Structures are given as structure tokens and as C-alpha cells.
Amino acid sequence: MPNEWIDKDTKHKIIKLSRNEGSNLSFYFHNNPFIGNRMVFYSSTKNDVSNIQKQETSSTSSKNKQLHLLDLATLKSEQLTYHESPMNGEIVDKKNGEVYYQIKDSVFSVNANTKKVKLVYVFPEDFKANVTTVNADGTLLAGAKSDDKEKELFRQNPEKKDYFNIIYEAKLPRTLFTINTKTKKLDKIFTDSAWLNHVQFSSTDPSLLMFCHEGPWHKVDRIWTINVNSKDVKLIHKRTMDMEIAGHEWFAPDGKKIWFDLQQPRGQAFFVAGADLATGKEIKYSLQRDEWSIHFNTSPDQKLFCGDGGDAGQVAKAKDGMWIYLFKPEGDHFVSKKLVNMKHHGYKLEPNVHFSPDGKWVIFRANFEGIENVYAVEIGKGFQP
């Protein structure tokens, strides 16, 4: 395929952003990949994904998987890391230009401007964990540590269909922690006999950390926050009916709301909902079954949303849901526009949409060329005539 083309069904322009040979993967939807107008992504030789149930950057352990930095204006990319050991991490400090990643028990950073690599932290023998997020001013990293018994359950049940209920039912302790990037001090801030997951700092408040109670969504009140200073823990959305689910949560760009996928009940009525962190008040926009997306995201000006669609095997059981979508709130519902036809994409690799920093493109990953790459679709006039 060419590096640029017009989608014949939507008439929107698509550009292939990753021009490196091999496999190229953008970040998970709620992990910010941008430093100014540059985007961090992973590149490696072609991965064997035949035995992977769901493909993420963390589930591809290529020895030569490295972080790269793409200039969105020129589409020129440069390699940031040169490690021989497998590495993971999707953590970008956009304020200071630091990109964090982990190799075994060691946390490193590379500066996007100077290319200087630093060893940031080594986990002690009695606290082996993983960092997953950095706060808004770059002073704290955070993550969740699991119990050794839980790690063994994962080893015995490697596929999600096997481990998902097992880990949830085990009710083993997990501990949220922070690491000060300057003093290297580790603080254990909260422990619960629950599967604490999806740990992410607020986009604007350096002290606010969001986490979820992972497990079957219809069994959990999933979305929580903790103030890392006061240790105040707060439930963001309380389920109100049988089989209600809420999840795939993310912070609004201004940090004032937490948005999430809401289904009342599961697989029947679909919404994108937002909880105001100051007042607790919720707003929700309905959408059609085919418009439901595995992940949603918010534009920088917060006027639009995007979604990555889903195939018939997802929770919505959509008959025609394999599209990259643009959404506009109108009253109590979303008006949608199709941006990319994804019928040749395999949803084992979830597209994980991001708006570009200028709000003019939706960036996603796809495998419709037979290998994973990162693309951008131009919004154009959007919903304007």
C-alpha cells in the first residue's frame, strides 16, 4: 500500500506514520505518547503473534524492541533506546521530555531532547513491581505490586479467558506505590485484597492517581482515585443495576473529568459517561450498538471524541462496527462519523485511538497490511458541512 491514501468508503485521508521496517506499535489509549508535536512508539522486527490472544506492546518480547520518536510534522523518526534485554513501558513525561521504561527490576529514562539515558530506580528484592505511569509534573512514578501467589496463577493460566476470573476470585493483595523520581523514595500508599490495575495519574493534578478494581466488569465497582498525599480513596462510579458495566476509563485533557465506557446493562444500552471530579455529577451520551468502541478518547479542545470500533466478537456484538469513529456530543447522545474502514484489520490488535496534539488527526494502530503499523486519519471538516 502507499504511504498515503483516501479511504474509498469514508473519503478521509490516511497517512502511514511509521515508516520503519518491521512491527511498529503505538501506545495504549490512555497512555500519553506525545512530547510537543512528537510521538513516542515501539519498533521491532516482525513479531510472531500467532499464540497471543491480545497484542499489546507488553505482549511482544522481541529482543530488539526499542523506543522511537516520530516528528509528526516531518514524519522522520529516530531511535531512542539501544538495549539488548527485553523492555516494556509506555510512560511519557511530556513536561520534561523524559520517557520511562523498565528492564526486569530496573527503571530507566531516556530524554527525548538530549537522548541521555539514566537508571532511575532498582526495585528491592522484597518488592518486585512495575511502574505504569508518571504524574503531571514528572516528580512521581506509580504502579501496582502483585502478590507472588498471583504471579504464579498468571504463569499457570496465561490466556485471559483462563486467568480473568481466577485472579478476580483469588482476592489476593495488591499494593499501589509511588517512586519519587528525584529522591528515589518508594512509598506504599494503598493495599487492598482486590485486583488493582490500570493505574494512571491525572493529566493535570500531580497528586491524583486513578486505579481500577479489575475483574468481570459486571461484578466490580471499577473506577477509583487516591490522593497520593492524603491517601484519600474515592469511588468514581457506583453501579446501579444488575449487569451494569463501566470501564476503560481515562482522564479528560484538563483533568476535570474521568470518562468511561458505560453499559446499562451490559451489551444492551451503550454510553460514554463522564464523572466531574469536583462535584461527582455524571453526564452520559448514548450511542448505537455499531458505534460502540473498545476504547474512546477526547480531543485536546474537548469538543469531540473518537473510538476504535470493534468486531462481532466484542461485547457489543456489532454487525457493522469495524470503523475508526469520530463523535460529537449533541444533547444526550453522540452523532458519529466514520473515518476509516477497518474490515481488513484483525482486532486481536486493538487500534487504541489518540487525537494528535493539534486535534486534526486521529492516530491508531492497525495490521491491515499484514504487519503492525501506526496510522493517522485526517478529520478534515469533521462535522462541518
CSV table of C-alpha atoms in Angstrom, one decimal:
chain,number,residue,atom,x,y,z
A,1,MET,CA,0.0,0.0,0.0
A,2,PRO,CA,1.1,3.6,-0.5
A,3,ASN,CA,2.1,5.8,2.5
A,4,GLU,CA,-0.9,7.9,1.9
A,5,TRP,CA,-4.4,7.2,0.5
A,6,ILE,CA,-8.0,8.1,0.6
A,7,ASP,CA,-10.4,5.7,2.3
A,8,LYS,CA,-12.8,4.9,-0.5
A,9,ASP,CA,-15.7,4.4,1.9
A,10,THR,CA,-15.2,7.5,4.2
A,11,LYS,CA,-13.3,9.8,1.8
A,12,HIS,CA,-10.9,10.7,4.6
A,13,LYS,CA,-7.1,10.9,4.1
A,14,ILE,CA,-5.0,8.3,5.8
A,15,ILE,CA,-1.2,8.5,6.4
A,16,LYS,CA,1.1,5.8,7.4
A,17,LEU,CA,3.1,7.4,10.2
A,18,SER,CA,5.6,4.6,11.0
A,19,ARG,CA,7.9,4.1,8.1
A,20,ASN,CA,10.4,1.8,9.9
A,21,GLU,CA,10.7,-1.8,8.6
A,22,GLY,CA,9.2,-4.4,10.8
A,23,SER,CA,6.5,-4.1,13.5
A,24,ASN,CA,5.5,-0.7,14.8
A,25,LEU,CA,3.1,-0.1,17.7
A,26,SER,CA,1.6,3.0,19.2
A,27,PHE,CA,0.7,3.3,22.9
A,28,TYR,CA,-2.4,2.1,24.8
A,29,PHE,CA,-5.3,4.6,24.5
A,30,HIS,CA,-4.9,6.3,28.0
A,31,ASN,CA,-1.1,6.5,27.9
A,32,ASN,CA,0.0,9.8,26.5
A,33,PRO,CA,2.7,9.3,23.8
A,34,PHE,CA,3.2,13.0,22.9
A,35,ILE,CA,6.0,15.4,23.7
A,36,GLY,CA,5.1,18.6,21.9
A,37,ASN,CA,4.4,17.6,18.3
A,38,ARG,CA,6.5,14.4,18.6
A,39,MET,CA,5.2,10.9,19.3
A,40,VAL,CA,6.9,8.0,21.1
A,41,PHE,CA,6.3,4.5,19.8
A,42,TYR,CA,7.8,1.0,19.7
A,43,SER,CA,9.5,-0.6,16.7
A,44,SER,CA,11.0,-4.1,16.3
A,45,THR,CA,11.4,-6.8,13.7
A,46,LYS,CA,8.2,-8.7,12.8
A,47,ASN,CA,6.6,-10.4,15.8
A,48,ASP,CA,5.1,-13.8,15.8
A,49,VAL,CA,1.7,-13.1,17.3
A,50,SER,CA,0.1,-16.5,16.4
A,51,ASN,CA,-0.2,-17.5,20.0
A,52,ILE,CA,-1.0,-14.1,21.5
A,53,GLN,CA,-4.7,-13.7,22.5
A,54,LYS,CA,-4.5,-9.9,22.6
A,55,GLN,CA,-1.5,-8.0,21.2
A,56,GLU,CA,0.0,-5.0,23.2
A,57,THR,CA,3.4,-3.6,23.3
A,58,SER,CA,3.9,-5.5,26.5
A,59,SER,CA,3.0,-8.9,25.0
A,60,THR,CA,5.6,-8.7,22.3
A,61,SER,CA,9.0,-9.5,23.8
A,62,SER,CA,11.3,-9.1,20.8
A,63,LYS,CA,14.9,-8.7,21.8
A,64,ASN,CA,15.2,-5.7,19.5
A,65,LYS,CA,12.0,-3.9,20.5
A,66,GLN,CA,13.1,-0.3,21.1
A,67,LEU,CA,11.5,3.1,21.7
A,68,HIS,CA,11.5,5.5,18.8
A,69,LEU,CA,10.4,9.2,18.5
A,70,LEU,CA,8.4,10.4,15.5
A,71,ASP,CA,8.2,14.1,14.4
A,72,LEU,CA,4.6,14.4,13.3
A,73,ALA,CA,5.4,17.4,11.0
A,74,THR,CA,8.2,15.8,9.0
A,75,LEU,CA,7.4,12.1,9.7
A,76,LYS,CA,11.1,11.5,10.4
A,77,SER,CA,11.7,9.1,13.3
A,78,GLU,CA,14.8,8.5,15.4
A,79,GLN,CA,15.7,5.6,17.7
A,80,LEU,CA,15.8,6.5,21.4
A,81,THR,CA,16.9,3.2,23.1
A,82,TYR,CA,19.5,0.6,22.3
A,83,HIS,CA,19.0,-2.2,24.9
A,84,GLU,CA,19.7,-5.8,24.3
A,85,SER,CA,17.4,-7.0,27.0
A,86,PRO,CA,13.5,-7.0,26.6
A,87,MET,CA,12.0,-3.8,27.8
A,88,ASN,CA,8.5,-2.5,28.5
A,89,GLY,CA,6.7,0.7,29.4
A,90,GLU,CA,4.5,3.4,27.9
A,91,ILE,CA,5.3,6.3,30.2
A,92,VAL,CA,6.0,9.8,28.8
A,93,ASP,CA,6.7,12.9,30.9
A,94,LYS,CA,5.6,15.5,28.4
A,95,LYS,CA,6.7,18.4,30.6
A,96,ASN,CA,10.3,17.4,31.0
A,97,GLY,CA,10.7,15.2,27.9
A,98,GLU,CA,11.6,12.0,29.8
A,99,VAL,CA,10.4,8.6,28.5
A,100,TYR,CA,10.4,5.9,31.2
A,101,TYR,CA,10.7,2.1,30.6
A,102,GLN,CA,11.6,-1.0,32.6
A,103,ILE,CA,14.0,-3.9,32.1
A,104,LYS,CA,13.5,-6.6,34.6
A,105,ASP,CA,13.7,-4.9,38.0
A,106,SER,CA,15.3,-1.7,36.8
A,107,VAL,CA,13.5,1.5,35.7
A,108,PHE,CA,15.3,3.7,33.1
A,109,SER,CA,14.5,7.0,31.4
A,110,VAL,CA,15.7,8.5,28.1
A,111,ASN,CA,15.4,12.2,27.4
A,112,ALA,CA,13.7,12.9,24.1
A,113,ASN,CA,15.9,16.0,23.6
A,114,THR,CA,19.3,15.1,24.8
A,115,LYS,CA,19.0,11.3,24.3
A,116,LYS,CA,20.6,10.8,27.7
A,117,VAL,CA,19.7,7.5,29.3
A,118,LYS,CA,19.5,7.3,33.1
A,119,LEU,CA,19.0,4.4,35.6
A,120,VAL,CA,16.1,5.8,37.7
A,121,TYR,CA,15.3,3.0,40.2
A,122,VAL,CA,16.0,-0.6,41.0
A,123,PHE,CA,13.3,-2.5,42.9
A,124,PRO,CA,14.5,-4.2,46.1
A,125,GLU,CA,14.4,-8.0,46.4
A,126,ASP,CA,11.3,-7.9,48.6
A,127,PHE,CA,9.3,-5.6,46.4
A,128,LYS,CA,9.4,-6.6,42.7
A,129,ALA,CA,6.9,-4.5,40.8
A,130,ASN,CA,6.3,-2.5,37.6
A,131,VAL,CA,5.8,1.2,37.0
A,132,THR,CA,3.0,2.2,34.7
A,133,THR,CA,2.5,6.0,34.9
A,134,VAL,CA,4.2,9.3,35.7
A,135,ASN,CA,2.4,12.3,37.3
A,136,ALA,CA,1.8,15.7,35.6
A,137,ASP,CA,4.9,17.4,36.9
A,138,GLY,CA,7.2,14.4,36.4
A,139,THR,CA,8.0,14.0,40.1
A,140,LEU,CA,6.4,10.6,40.8
A,141,LEU,CA,6.1,7.3,39.1
A,142,ALA,CA,3.4,4.8,40.2
A,143,GLY,CA,2.2,1.3,39.7
A,144,ALA,CA,0.7,-1.7,41.5
A,145,LYS,CA,2.6,-4.6,43.0
A,146,SER,CA,1.0,-8.1,43.0
A,147,ASP,CA,1.4,-11.0,45.4
A,148,ASP,CA,3.8,-13.8,44.4
A,149,LYS,CA,0.8,-16.2,44.6
A,150,GLU,CA,-0.9,-14.1,42.0
A,151,LYS,CA,2.1,-14.2,39.7
A,152,GLU,CA,2.1,-18.0,39.9
A,153,LEU,CA,-1.6,-18.0,38.9
A,154,PHE,CA,-0.8,-16.0,35.8
A,155,ARG,CA,2.0,-18.4,34.9
A,156,GLN,CA,-0.4,-21.3,35.2
A,157,ASN,CA,-3.1,-19.6,33.3
A,158,PRO,CA,-1.5,-17.5,30.6
A,159,GLU,CA,-4.6,-16.8,28.5
A,160,LYS,CA,-7.1,-14.1,29.5
A,161,LYS,CA,-10.1,-16.5,29.2
A,162,ASP,CA,-8.4,-18.7,31.8
A,163,TYR,CA,-6.9,-16.2,34.3
A,164,PHE,CA,-9.5,-13.4,34.3
A,165,ASN,CA,-12.0,-15.0,36.7
A,166,ILE,CA,-9.3,-16.9,38.6
A,167,ILE,CA,-7.3,-13.8,39.5
A,168,TYR,CA,-10.5,-11.9,40.4
A,169,GLU,CA,-11.8,-14.7,42.7
A,170,ALA,CA,-8.4,-15.2,44.4
A,171,LYS,CA,-8.8,-11.8,46.2
A,172,LEU,CA,-5.0,-11.6,46.7
A,173,PRO,CA,-3.5,-8.4,48.0
A,174,ARG,CA,-2.2,-5.7,45.6
A,175,THR,CA,-0.3,-2.6,46.7
A,176,LEU,CA,-0.3,0.8,45.0
A,177,PHE,CA,3.0,2.6,45.3
A,178,THR,CA,4.9,5.7,44.1
A,179,ILE,CA,8.6,6.3,43.4
A,180,ASN,CA,10.0,9.9,43.7
A,181,THR,CA,12.0,10.4,40.5
A,182,LYS,CA,14.4,12.7,42.3
A,183,THR,CA,14.9,11.2,45.8
A,184,LYS,CA,14.2,7.6,44.6
A,185,LYS,CA,12.0,7.1,47.6
A,186,LEU,CA,9.4,4.3,47.3
A,187,ASP,CA,6.1,4.9,49.1
A,188,LYS,CA,3.5,2.1,49.6
A,189,ILE,CA,0.3,4.2,49.5
A,190,PHE,CA,-2.6,1.7,49.5
A,191,THR,CA,-3.2,-2.1,49.8
A,192,ASP,CA,-6.4,-4.0,49.1
A,193,SER,CA,-7.4,-7.6,48.6
A,194,ALA,CA,-8.5,-6.7,45.1
A,195,TRP,CA,-7.1,-6.8,41.6
A,196,LEU,CA,-5.8,-3.2,41.4
A,197,ASN,CA,-5.0,-2.3,37.8
A,198,HIS,CA,-4.9,0.4,35.1
A,199,VAL,CA,-3.0,2.7,37.3
A,200,GLN,CA,-2.8,6.2,35.7
A,201,PHE,CA,-2.0,9.7,37.0
A,202,SER,CA,-4.3,12.7,36.4
A,203,SER,CA,-3.4,14.7,33.3
A,204,THR,CA,-3.1,17.9,35.4
A,205,ASP,CA,-3.1,17.1,39.1
A,206,PRO,CA,0.2,15.7,40.3
A,207,SER,CA,-1.3,14.2,43.4
A,208,LEU,CA,-4.3,12.4,41.9
A,209,LEU,CA,-3.9,8.7,40.9
A,210,MET,CA,-6.7,6.7,39.3
A,211,PHE,CA,-6.9,2.9,39.5
A,212,CYS,CA,-9.4,0.2,38.9
A,213,HIS,CA,-10.8,-2.9,40.5
A,214,GLU,CA,-10.1,-5.3,37.7
A,215,GLY,CA,-12.2,-8.4,37.1
A,216,PRO,CA,-15.5,-9.2,35.4
A,217,TRP,CA,-16.9,-5.7,34.9
A,218,HIS,CA,-20.4,-6.6,36.0
A,219,LYS,CA,-19.1,-7.8,39.4
A,220,VAL,CA,-16.9,-4.8,40.3
A,221,ASP,CA,-17.3,-1.1,41.1
A,222,ARG,CA,-14.3,-0.5,38.9
A,223,ILE,CA,-13.2,3.2,38.8
A,224,TRP,CA,-11.4,4.7,41.9
A,225,THR,CA,-9.0,7.5,42.7
A,226,ILE,CA,-6.5,8.1,45.5
A,227,ASN,CA,-4.8,11.3,46.6
A,228,VAL,CA,-1.1,10.2,47.0
A,229,ASN,CA,-0.6,12.8,49.7
A,230,SER,CA,-3.7,12.4,51.9
A,231,LYS,CA,-4.3,8.8,50.9
A,232,ASP,CA,-8.0,9.6,50.5
A,233,VAL,CA,-9.6,6.9,48.3
A,234,LYS,CA,-12.8,7.6,46.4
A,235,LEU,CA,-15.2,5.6,44.2
A,236,ILE,CA,-15.9,7.4,41.0
A,237,HIS,CA,-18.9,5.5,39.6
A,238,LYS,CA,-21.2,3.2,41.5
A,239,ARG,CA,-23.1,0.6,39.5
A,240,THR,CA,-26.9,1.0,39.8
A,241,MET,CA,-28.4,-2.1,38.1
A,242,ASP,CA,-27.7,-5.8,37.5
A,243,MET,CA,-25.1,-6.5,34.8
A,244,GLU,CA,-24.2,-2.8,34.5
A,245,ILE,CA,-20.5,-2.3,33.4
A,246,ALA,CA,-18.2,0.7,33.4
A,247,GLY,CA,-14.6,0.7,32.4
A,248,HIS,CA,-11.7,1.7,30.0
A,249,GLU,CA,-11.6,4.9,31.9
A,250,TRP,CA,-9.4,7.9,31.1
A,251,PHE,CA,-8.8,11.5,32.3
A,252,ALA,CA,-10.1,14.5,30.4
A,253,PRO,CA,-7.3,16.7,29.0
A,254,ASP,CA,-8.0,19.4,31.6
A,255,GLY,CA,-8.1,16.8,34.4
A,256,LYS,CA,-11.6,17.8,35.5
A,257,LYS,CA,-13.5,14.7,34.5
A,258,ILE,CA,-12.9,11.0,34.2
A,259,TRP,CA,-14.6,9.5,31.2
A,260,PHE,CA,-15.5,5.8,30.7
A,261,ASP,CA,-17.4,3.3,28.7
A,262,LEU,CA,-20.8,2.7,30.4
A,263,GLN,CA,-23.3,0.0,29.5
A,264,GLN,CA,-26.7,-0.2,31.3
A,265,PRO,CA,-27.0,-3.2,31.2
A,266,ARG,CA,-24.0,-5.0,29.6
A,267,GLY,CA,-24.3,-5.4,25.8
A,268,GLN,CA,-27.7,-3.7,25.5
A,269,ALA,CA,-27.6,0.1,26.1
A,270,PHE,CA,-24.3,1.9,25.3
A,271,PHE,CA,-23.0,5.2,26.6
A,272,VAL,CA,-19.8,7.3,27.1
A,273,ALA,CA,-20.0,8.8,30.5
A,274,GLY,CA,-18.0,11.4,32.4
A,275,ALA,CA,-17.8,12.0,36.1
A,276,ASP,CA,-17.0,15.5,37.3
A,277,LEU,CA,-14.2,15.1,39.9
A,278,ALA,CA,-15.2,18.3,41.8
A,279,THR,CA,-18.9,17.7,42.1
A,280,GLY,CA,-19.3,14.0,41.4
A,281,LYS,CA,-22.0,14.8,38.9
A,282,GLU,CA,-22.2,12.5,35.9
A,283,ILE,CA,-23.1,13.1,32.3
A,284,LYS,CA,-23.6,10.4,29.7
A,285,TYR,CA,-24.0,10.3,25.9
A,286,SER,CA,-25.8,7.3,24.3
A,287,LEU,CA,-24.5,5.7,21.1
A,288,GLN,CA,-25.7,2.9,18.8
A,289,ARG,CA,-24.5,-0.7,19.0
A,290,ASP,CA,-22.4,-0.5,15.9
A,291,GLU,CA,-20.8,2.8,17.1
A,292,TRP,CA,-19.6,1.2,20.4
A,293,SER,CA,-15.8,1.1,20.6
A,294,ILE,CA,-13.3,-0.8,22.7
A,295,HIS,CA,-11.6,2.4,23.5
A,296,PHE,CA,-12.7,6.1,23.3
A,297,ASN,CA,-10.7,9.2,23.6
A,298,THR,CA,-11.1,13.0,23.9
A,299,SER,CA,-9.9,15.8,21.6
A,300,PRO,CA,-7.5,18.4,23.0
A,301,ASP,CA,-10.3,21.1,22.9
A,302,GLN,CA,-12.7,18.5,24.5
A,303,LYS,CA,-15.3,19.2,21.8
A,304,LEU,CA,-15.0,15.8,20.0
A,305,PHE,CA,-14.4,12.1,20.9
A,306,CYS,CA,-13.1,9.3,18.8
A,307,GLY,CA,-13.5,5.5,19.0
A,308,ASP,CA,-11.7,2.4,17.6
A,309,GLY,CA,-14.8,0.3,16.9
A,310,GLY,CA,-14.9,-3.4,17.4
A,311,ASP,CA,-15.6,-6.7,15.7
A,312,ALA,CA,-18.6,-9.0,16.1
A,313,GLY,CA,-16.8,-10.9,18.9
A,314,GLN,CA,-16.7,-7.9,21.2
A,315,VAL,CA,-19.2,-7.2,24.0
A,316,ALA,CA,-21.5,-5.1,21.7
A,317,LYS,CA,-21.8,-7.9,19.1
A,318,ALA,CA,-21.9,-5.3,16.4
A,319,LYS,CA,-22.8,-6.3,12.9
A,320,ASP,CA,-21.0,-3.3,11.3
A,321,GLY,CA,-18.7,-1.9,14.0
A,322,MET,CA,-15.3,-2.2,12.4
A,323,TRP,CA,-14.6,1.5,11.9
A,324,ILE,CA,-12.5,4.3,13.4
A,325,TYR,CA,-15.2,6.8,14.5
A,326,LEU,CA,-15.4,10.5,15.2
A,327,PHE,CA,-18.1,11.5,17.7
A,328,LYS,CA,-19.7,14.8,18.5
A,329,PRO,CA,-21.9,15.3,21.7
A,330,GLU,CA,-25.4,16.5,20.8
A,331,GLY,CA,-27.9,16.7,23.6
A,332,ASP,CA,-27.9,13.3,25.3
A,333,HIS,CA,-26.3,11.3,22.5
A,334,PHE,CA,-23.3,11.1,20.2
A,335,VAL,CA,-23.5,11.9,16.5
A,336,SER,CA,-21.0,9.8,14.7
A,337,LYS,CA,-18.9,9.9,11.6
A,338,LYS,CA,-16.9,7.0,10.1
A,339,LEU,CA,-13.2,7.9,9.4
A,340,VAL,CA,-11.6,4.6,8.5
A,341,ASN,CA,-13.0,1.2,7.3
A,342,MET,CA,-11.2,-1.4,9.5
A,343,LYS,CA,-12.7,-4.5,7.8
A,344,HIS,CA,-9.3,-5.8,6.9
A,345,HIS,CA,-7.9,-5.3,10.4
A,346,GLY,CA,-7.6,-8.1,12.9
A,347,TYR,CA,-8.9,-6.8,16.3
A,348,LYS,CA,-6.6,-9.0,18.3
A,349,LEU,CA,-4.5,-5.8,17.9
A,350,GLU,CA,-6.9,-3.2,19.3
A,351,PRO,CA,-6.4,0.1,17.4
A,352,ASN,CA,-6.2,2.3,20.6
A,353,VAL,CA,-7.1,5.7,19.2
A,354,HIS,CA,-5.4,9.0,20.1
A,355,PHE,CA,-6.1,12.6,18.9
A,356,SER,CA,-3.0,14.3,17.5
A,357,PRO,CA,-1.8,17.2,19.6
A,358,ASP,CA,-3.3,19.7,17.1
A,359,GLY,CA,-6.6,17.9,17.2
A,360,LYS,CA,-6.6,17.5,13.4
A,361,TRP,CA,-5.9,13.7,13.1
A,362,VAL,CA,-6.9,10.5,14.9
A,363,ILE,CA,-3.9,8.2,15.4
A,364,PHE,CA,-4.4,4.5,15.6
A,365,ARG,CA,-2.5,1.2,15.0
A,366,ALA,CA,-3.6,-1.5,12.6
A,367,ASN,CA,-2.4,-4.7,10.9
A,368,PHE,CA,-4.3,-4.5,7.6
A,369,GLU,CA,-1.0,-4.5,5.7
A,370,GLY,CA,-0.1,-7.8,7.2
A,371,ILE,CA,2.1,-6.3,9.9
A,372,GLU,CA,1.5,-3.8,12.7
A,373,ASN,CA,1.9,-0.1,11.9
A,374,VAL,CA,0.8,3.3,13.2
A,375,TYR,CA,-1.5,5.4,11.0
A,376,ALA,CA,-3.3,8.8,11.2
A,377,VAL,CA,-6.6,9.7,9.6
A,378,GLU,CA,-7.4,13.4,8.9
A,379,ILE,CA,-10.5,14.7,10.5
A,380,GLY,CA,-10.9,17.4,7.9
A,381,LYS,CA,-14.0,19.4,8.3
A,382,GLY,CA,-15.3,16.9,10.9
A,383,PHE,CA,-19.0,17.6,11.3
A,384,GLN,CA,-18.9,20.9,9.4
A,385,PRO,CA,-20.7,21.0,6.0
